[in-house]
PDB file of C-alpha atoms in Angstrom:
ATOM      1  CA  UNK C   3     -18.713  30.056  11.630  1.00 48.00           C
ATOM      2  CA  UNK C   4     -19.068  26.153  12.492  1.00 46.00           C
ATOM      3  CA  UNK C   5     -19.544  25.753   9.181  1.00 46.00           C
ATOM      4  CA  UNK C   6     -16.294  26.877   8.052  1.00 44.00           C
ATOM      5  CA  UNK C   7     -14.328  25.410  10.427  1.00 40.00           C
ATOM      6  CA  UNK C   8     -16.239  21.730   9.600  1.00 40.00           C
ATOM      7  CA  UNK C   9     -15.106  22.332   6.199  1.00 38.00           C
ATOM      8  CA  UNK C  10     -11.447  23.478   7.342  1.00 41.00           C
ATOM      9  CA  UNK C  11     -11.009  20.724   9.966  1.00 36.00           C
ATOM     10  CA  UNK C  12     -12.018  18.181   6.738  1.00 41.00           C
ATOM     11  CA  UNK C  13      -9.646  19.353   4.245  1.00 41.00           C
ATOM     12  CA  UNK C  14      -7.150  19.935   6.600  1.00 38.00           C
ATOM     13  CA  UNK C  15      -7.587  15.964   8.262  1.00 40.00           C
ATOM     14  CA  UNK C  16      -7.834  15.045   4.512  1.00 45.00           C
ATOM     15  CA  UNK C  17      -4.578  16.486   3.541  1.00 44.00           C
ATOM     16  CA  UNK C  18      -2.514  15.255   6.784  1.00 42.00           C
ATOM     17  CA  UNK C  19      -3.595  11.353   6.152  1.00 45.00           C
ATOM     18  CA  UNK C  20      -3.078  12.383   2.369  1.00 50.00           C
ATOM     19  CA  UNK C  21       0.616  12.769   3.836  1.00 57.00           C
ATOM     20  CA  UNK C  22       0.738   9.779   5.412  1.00 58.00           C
ATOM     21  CA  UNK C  23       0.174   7.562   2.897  1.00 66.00           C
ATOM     22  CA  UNK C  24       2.623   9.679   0.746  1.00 78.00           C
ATOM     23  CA  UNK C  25       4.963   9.249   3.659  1.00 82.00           C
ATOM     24  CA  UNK C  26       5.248   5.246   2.962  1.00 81.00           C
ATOM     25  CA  UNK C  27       5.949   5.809  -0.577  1.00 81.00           C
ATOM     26  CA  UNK C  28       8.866   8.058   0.456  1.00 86.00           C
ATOM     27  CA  UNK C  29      10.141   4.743   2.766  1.00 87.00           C
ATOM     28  CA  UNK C  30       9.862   2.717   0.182  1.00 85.00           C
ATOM     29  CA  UNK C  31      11.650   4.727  -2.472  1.00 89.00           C
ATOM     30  CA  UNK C  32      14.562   5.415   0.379  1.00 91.00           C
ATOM     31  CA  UNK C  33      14.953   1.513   0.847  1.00 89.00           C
ATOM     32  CA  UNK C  34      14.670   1.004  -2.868  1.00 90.00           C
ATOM     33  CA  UNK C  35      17.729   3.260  -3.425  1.00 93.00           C
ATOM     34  CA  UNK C  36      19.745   1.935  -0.445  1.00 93.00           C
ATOM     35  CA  UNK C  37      18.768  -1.814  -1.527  1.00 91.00           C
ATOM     36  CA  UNK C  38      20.403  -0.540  -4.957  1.00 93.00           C
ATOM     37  CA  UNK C  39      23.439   0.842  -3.731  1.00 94.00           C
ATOM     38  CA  UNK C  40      23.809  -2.818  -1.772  1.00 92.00           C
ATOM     39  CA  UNK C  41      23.079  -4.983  -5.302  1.00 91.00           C
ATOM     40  CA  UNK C  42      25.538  -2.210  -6.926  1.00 93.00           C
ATOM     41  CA  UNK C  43      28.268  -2.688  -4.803  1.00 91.00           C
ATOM     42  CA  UNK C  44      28.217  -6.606  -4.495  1.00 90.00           C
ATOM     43  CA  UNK C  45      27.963  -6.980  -8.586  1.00 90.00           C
ATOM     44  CA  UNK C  46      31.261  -4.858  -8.705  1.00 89.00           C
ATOM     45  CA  UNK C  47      32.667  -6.943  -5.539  1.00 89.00           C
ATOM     46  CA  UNK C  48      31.502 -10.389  -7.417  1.00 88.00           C
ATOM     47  CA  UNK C  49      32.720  -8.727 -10.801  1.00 90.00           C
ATOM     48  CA  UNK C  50      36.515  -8.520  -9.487  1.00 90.00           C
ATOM     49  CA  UNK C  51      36.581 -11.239  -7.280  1.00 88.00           C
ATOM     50  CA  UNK C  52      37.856 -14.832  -7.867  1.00 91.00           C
ATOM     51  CA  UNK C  53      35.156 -17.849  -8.568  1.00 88.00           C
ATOM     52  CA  UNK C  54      35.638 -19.682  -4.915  1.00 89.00           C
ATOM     53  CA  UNK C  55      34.081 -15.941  -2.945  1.00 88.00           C
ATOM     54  CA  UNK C  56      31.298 -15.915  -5.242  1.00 88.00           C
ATOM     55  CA  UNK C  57      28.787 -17.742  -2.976  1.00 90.00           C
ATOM     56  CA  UNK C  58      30.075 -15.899   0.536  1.00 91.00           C
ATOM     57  CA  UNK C  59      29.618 -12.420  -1.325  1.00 89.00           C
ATOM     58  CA  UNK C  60      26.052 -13.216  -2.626  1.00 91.00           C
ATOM     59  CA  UNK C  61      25.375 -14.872   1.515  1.00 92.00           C
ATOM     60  CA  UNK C  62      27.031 -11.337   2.857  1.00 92.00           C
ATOM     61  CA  UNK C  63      24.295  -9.284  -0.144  1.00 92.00           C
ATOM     62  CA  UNK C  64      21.763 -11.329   1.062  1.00 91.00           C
ATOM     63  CA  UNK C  65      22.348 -10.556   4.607  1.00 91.00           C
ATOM     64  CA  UNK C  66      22.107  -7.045   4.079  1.00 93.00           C
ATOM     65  CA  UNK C  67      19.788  -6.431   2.368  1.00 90.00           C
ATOM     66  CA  UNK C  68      17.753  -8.843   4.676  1.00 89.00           C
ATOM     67  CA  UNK C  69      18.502  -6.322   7.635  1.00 90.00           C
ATOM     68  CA  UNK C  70      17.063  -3.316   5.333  1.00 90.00           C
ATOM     69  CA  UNK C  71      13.985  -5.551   4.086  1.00 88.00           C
ATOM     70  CA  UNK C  72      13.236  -5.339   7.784  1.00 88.00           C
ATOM     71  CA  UNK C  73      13.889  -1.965   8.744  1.00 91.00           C
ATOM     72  CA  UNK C  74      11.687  -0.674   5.946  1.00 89.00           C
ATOM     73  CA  UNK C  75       8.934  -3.159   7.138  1.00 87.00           C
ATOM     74  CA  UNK C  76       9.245  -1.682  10.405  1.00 87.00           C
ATOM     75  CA  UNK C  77       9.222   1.590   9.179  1.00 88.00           C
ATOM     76  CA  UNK C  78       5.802   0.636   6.798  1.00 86.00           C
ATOM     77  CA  UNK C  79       3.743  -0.790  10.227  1.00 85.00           C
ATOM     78  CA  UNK C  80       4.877   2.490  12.229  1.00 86.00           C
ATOM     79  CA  UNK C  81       3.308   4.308   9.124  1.00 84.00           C
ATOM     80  CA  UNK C  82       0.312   2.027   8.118  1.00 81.00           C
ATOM     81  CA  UNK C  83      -1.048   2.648  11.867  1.00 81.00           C
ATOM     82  CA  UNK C  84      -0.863   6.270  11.571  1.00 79.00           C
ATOM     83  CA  UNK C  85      -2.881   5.793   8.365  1.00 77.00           C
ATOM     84  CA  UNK C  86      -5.509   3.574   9.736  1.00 72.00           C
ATOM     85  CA  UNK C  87      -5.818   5.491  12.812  1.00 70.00           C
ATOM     86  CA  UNK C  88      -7.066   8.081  11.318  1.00 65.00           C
ATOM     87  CA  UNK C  89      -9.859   6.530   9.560  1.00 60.00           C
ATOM     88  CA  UNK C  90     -12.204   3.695  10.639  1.00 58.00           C
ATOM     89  CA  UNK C  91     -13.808   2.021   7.324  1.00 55.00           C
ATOM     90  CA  UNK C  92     -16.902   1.363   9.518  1.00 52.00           C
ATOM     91  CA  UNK C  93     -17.555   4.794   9.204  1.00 44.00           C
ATOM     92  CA  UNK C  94     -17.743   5.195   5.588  1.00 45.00           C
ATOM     93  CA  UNK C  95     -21.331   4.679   4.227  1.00 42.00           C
ATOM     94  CA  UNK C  96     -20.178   3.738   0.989  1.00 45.00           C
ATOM     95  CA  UNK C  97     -21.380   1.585  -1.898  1.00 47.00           C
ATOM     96  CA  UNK C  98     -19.190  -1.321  -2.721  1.00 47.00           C
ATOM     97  CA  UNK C  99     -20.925  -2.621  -5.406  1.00 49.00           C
ATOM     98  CA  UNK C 100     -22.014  -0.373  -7.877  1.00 50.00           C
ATOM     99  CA  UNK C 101     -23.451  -0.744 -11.697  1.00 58.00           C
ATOM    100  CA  UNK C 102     -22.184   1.786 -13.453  1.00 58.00           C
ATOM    101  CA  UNK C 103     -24.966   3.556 -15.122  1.00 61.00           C
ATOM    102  CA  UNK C 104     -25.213   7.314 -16.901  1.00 56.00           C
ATOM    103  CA  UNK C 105     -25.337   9.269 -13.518  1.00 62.00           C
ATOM    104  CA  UNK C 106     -23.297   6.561 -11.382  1.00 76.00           C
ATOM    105  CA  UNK C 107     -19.684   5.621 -12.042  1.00 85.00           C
ATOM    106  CA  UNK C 108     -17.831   2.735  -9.936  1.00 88.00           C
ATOM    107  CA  UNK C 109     -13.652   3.626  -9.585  1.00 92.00           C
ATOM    108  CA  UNK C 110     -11.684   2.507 -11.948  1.00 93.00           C
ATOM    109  CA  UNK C 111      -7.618   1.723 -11.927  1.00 94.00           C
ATOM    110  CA  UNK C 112      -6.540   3.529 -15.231  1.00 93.00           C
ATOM    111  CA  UNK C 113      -4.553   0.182 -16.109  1.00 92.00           C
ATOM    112  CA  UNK C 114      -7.134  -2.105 -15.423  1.00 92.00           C
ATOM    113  CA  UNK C 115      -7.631  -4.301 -13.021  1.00 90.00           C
ATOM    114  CA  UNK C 116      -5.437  -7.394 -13.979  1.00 92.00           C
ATOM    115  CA  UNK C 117      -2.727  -4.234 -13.123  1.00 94.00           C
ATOM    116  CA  UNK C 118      -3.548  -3.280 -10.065  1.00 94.00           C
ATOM    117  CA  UNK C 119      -3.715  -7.104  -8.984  1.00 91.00           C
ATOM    118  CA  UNK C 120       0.028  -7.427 -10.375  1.00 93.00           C
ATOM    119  CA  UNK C 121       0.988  -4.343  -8.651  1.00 94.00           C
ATOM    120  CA  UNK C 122      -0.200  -5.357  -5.550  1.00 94.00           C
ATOM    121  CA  UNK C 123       1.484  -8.703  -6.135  1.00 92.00           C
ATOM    122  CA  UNK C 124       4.640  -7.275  -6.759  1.00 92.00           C
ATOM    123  CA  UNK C 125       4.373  -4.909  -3.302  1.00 91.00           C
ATOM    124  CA  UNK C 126       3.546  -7.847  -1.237  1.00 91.00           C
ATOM    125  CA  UNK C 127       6.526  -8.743   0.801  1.00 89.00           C
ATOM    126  CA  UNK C 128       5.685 -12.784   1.241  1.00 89.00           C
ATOM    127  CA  UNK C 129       9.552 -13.058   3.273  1.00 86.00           C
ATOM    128  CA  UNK C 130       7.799 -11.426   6.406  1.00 87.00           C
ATOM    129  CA  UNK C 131       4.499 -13.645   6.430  1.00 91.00           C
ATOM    130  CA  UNK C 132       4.643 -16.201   8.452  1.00 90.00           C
ATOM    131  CA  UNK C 133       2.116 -19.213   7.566  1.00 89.00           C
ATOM    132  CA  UNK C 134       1.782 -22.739   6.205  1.00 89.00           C
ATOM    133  CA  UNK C 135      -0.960 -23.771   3.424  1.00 91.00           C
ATOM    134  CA  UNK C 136      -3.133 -21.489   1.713  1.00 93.00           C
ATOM    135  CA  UNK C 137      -4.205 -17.931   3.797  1.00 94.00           C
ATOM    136  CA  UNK C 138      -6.243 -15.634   2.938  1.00 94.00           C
ATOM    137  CA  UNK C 139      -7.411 -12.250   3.498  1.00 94.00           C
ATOM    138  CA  UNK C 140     -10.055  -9.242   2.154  1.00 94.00           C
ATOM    139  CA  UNK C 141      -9.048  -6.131   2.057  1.00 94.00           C
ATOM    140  CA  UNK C 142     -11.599  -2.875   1.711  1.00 92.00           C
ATOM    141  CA  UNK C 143      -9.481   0.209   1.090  1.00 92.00           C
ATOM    142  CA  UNK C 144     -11.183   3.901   0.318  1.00 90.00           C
ATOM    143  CA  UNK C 145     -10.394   5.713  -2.945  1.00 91.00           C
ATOM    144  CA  UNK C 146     -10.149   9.216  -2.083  1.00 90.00           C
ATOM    145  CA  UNK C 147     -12.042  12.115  -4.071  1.00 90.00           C
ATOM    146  CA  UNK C 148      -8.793  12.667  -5.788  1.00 90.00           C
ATOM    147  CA  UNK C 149      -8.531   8.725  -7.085  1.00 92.00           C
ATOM    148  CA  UNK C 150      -5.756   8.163  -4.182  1.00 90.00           C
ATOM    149  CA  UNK C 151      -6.183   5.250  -1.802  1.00 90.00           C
ATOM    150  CA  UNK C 152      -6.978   6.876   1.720  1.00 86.00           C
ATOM    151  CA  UNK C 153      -6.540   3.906   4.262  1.00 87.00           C
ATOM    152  CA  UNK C 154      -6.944  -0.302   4.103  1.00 90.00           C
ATOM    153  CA  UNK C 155      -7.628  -2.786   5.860  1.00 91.00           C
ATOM    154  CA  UNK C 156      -7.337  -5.911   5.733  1.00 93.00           C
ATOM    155  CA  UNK C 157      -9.647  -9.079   7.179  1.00 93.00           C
ATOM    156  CA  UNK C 158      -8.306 -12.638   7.926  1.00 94.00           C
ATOM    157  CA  UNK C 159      -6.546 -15.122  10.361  1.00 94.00           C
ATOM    158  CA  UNK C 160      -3.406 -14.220   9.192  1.00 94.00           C
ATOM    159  CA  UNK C 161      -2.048 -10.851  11.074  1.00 94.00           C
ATOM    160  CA  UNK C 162       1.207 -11.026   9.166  1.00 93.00           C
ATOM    161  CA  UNK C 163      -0.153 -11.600   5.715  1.00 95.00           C
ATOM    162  CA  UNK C 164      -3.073  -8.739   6.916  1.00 94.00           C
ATOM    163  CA  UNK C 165      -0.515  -6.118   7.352  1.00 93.00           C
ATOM    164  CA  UNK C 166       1.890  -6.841   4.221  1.00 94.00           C
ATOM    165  CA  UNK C 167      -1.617  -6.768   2.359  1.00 95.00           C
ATOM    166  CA  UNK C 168      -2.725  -3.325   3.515  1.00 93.00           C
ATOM    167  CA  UNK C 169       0.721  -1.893   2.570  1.00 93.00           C
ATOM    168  CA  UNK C 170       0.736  -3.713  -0.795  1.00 94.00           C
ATOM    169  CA  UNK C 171      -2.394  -1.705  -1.146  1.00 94.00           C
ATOM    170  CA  UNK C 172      -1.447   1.465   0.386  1.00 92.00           C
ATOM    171  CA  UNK C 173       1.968   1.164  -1.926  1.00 91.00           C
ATOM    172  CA  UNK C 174       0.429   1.574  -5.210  1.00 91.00           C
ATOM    173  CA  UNK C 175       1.935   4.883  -6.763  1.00 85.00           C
ATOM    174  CA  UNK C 176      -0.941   5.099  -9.458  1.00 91.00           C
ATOM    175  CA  UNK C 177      -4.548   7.471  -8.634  1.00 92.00           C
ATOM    176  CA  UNK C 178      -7.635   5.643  -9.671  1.00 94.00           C
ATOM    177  CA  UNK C 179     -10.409   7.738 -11.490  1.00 93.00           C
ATOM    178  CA  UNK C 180     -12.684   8.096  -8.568  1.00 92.00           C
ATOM    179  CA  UNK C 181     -16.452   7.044  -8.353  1.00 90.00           C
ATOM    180  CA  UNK C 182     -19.137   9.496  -9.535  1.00 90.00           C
ATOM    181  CA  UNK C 183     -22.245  10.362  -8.954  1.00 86.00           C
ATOM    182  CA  UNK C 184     -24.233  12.892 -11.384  1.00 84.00           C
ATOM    183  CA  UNK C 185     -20.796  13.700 -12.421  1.00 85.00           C
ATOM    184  CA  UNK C 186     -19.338  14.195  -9.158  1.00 89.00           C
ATOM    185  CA  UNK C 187     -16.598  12.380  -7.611  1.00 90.00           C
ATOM    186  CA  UNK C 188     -17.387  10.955  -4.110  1.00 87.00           C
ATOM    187  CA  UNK C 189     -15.660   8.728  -1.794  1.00 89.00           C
ATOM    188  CA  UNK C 190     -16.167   4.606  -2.676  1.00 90.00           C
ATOM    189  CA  UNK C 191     -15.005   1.138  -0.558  1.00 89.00           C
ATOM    190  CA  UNK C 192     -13.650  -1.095  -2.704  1.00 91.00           C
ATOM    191  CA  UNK C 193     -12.637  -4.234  -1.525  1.00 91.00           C
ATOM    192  CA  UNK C 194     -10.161  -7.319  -3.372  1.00 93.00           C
ATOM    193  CA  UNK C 195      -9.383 -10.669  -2.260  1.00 94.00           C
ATOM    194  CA  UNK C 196      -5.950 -11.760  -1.611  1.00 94.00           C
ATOM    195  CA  UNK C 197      -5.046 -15.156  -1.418  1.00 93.00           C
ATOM    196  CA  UNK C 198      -1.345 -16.866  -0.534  1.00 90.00           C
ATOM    197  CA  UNK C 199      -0.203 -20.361  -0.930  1.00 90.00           C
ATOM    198  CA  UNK C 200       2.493 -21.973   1.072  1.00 82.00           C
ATOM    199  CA  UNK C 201       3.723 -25.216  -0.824  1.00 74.00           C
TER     200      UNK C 201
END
């Protein structure tokens, strides 16, 4: 009977963190729609007004669109500590360096991984890191059984630029074909450096 319930409590832990990194794609798609409604409106607004109101209407877009930038980034920490309180990466006896060989498989992002840097480039919101010069950070994130991304974390001075790295991470929409073993997916750490310059 302990068994069973071991093997219940797992799947059933799996699939409520499973949710909670789903849950920050569903913020992000909300703000996405509301920041389009916002660039929407103030094209028609600069579209029928006169020359002279063109700069205050693009000041008044930017200012809103500002205010949801940060709501959503509040709404992405609340989220990203749910997710990494559920799993500690400590934990996870996993290889991070594999050579792929007939039996052994490492993860791979079905774009490549020039794609998955640009993707997490492109998540990365660099308006709410605060810094001067070049930071950097690692982050080790866990690709799931499934090929989803499980948790992240992120290591360097930087707290700010740690936390918009982990959710650059946890943002990507695409599953990765997970890492085998005799033909068997299994749980791997990968981990990427991230590097940002302030000029």
């Amino acid at each position: 009977m302990k068994k069973y319930y071991g093997l219940f409590l797992f799947f059933s832990l799996n699939f409520y963190f499973s949710q909670q990194a789903e849950r920050l794609k569903l913020v992000k798609e909300k703000y996405d729609a509301e920041i389009q409604k916002i660039n929407n409106k103030y094209t028609d607004d600069i579209a029928e007004a006169p020359l002279r109101k063109h700069a205050k209407i693009t000041l008044k877009k930017d200012s809103d669109i500002g205010t949801l930038e940060l709501k959503r980034n509040n709404e992405y920490l609340e989220e990203l500590e749910k997710i990494k309180s559920g799993y500690i990466l400590e934990d996870f006896q996993l290889k991070t360096d594999m050579k792929d060989t007939e039996e052994d498989k490492s993860p791979k992002y079905p774009d490549g991984i020039e794609a998955f840097k640009k993707e997490i480039a492109e998540n990365l919101n660099t308006n709410l890191v605060r810094g001067k010069g070049i930071i950097q950070s690692r982050v080790v994130f866990i690709i799931d059984l499934d090929g989803s991304i499980m948790t992240a974390k992120a290591f360097g001075e930087n707290e700010s630029f740690n936390k918009q790295a982990e959710l650059a991470i946890l943002l990507i929409k695409k599953k990765w074909e997970p890492a085998k073993k005799n033909n068997q997916p299994y749980r791997a750490r990968l981990r990427v450096p991230l590097t940002l310059n302030f000029d």
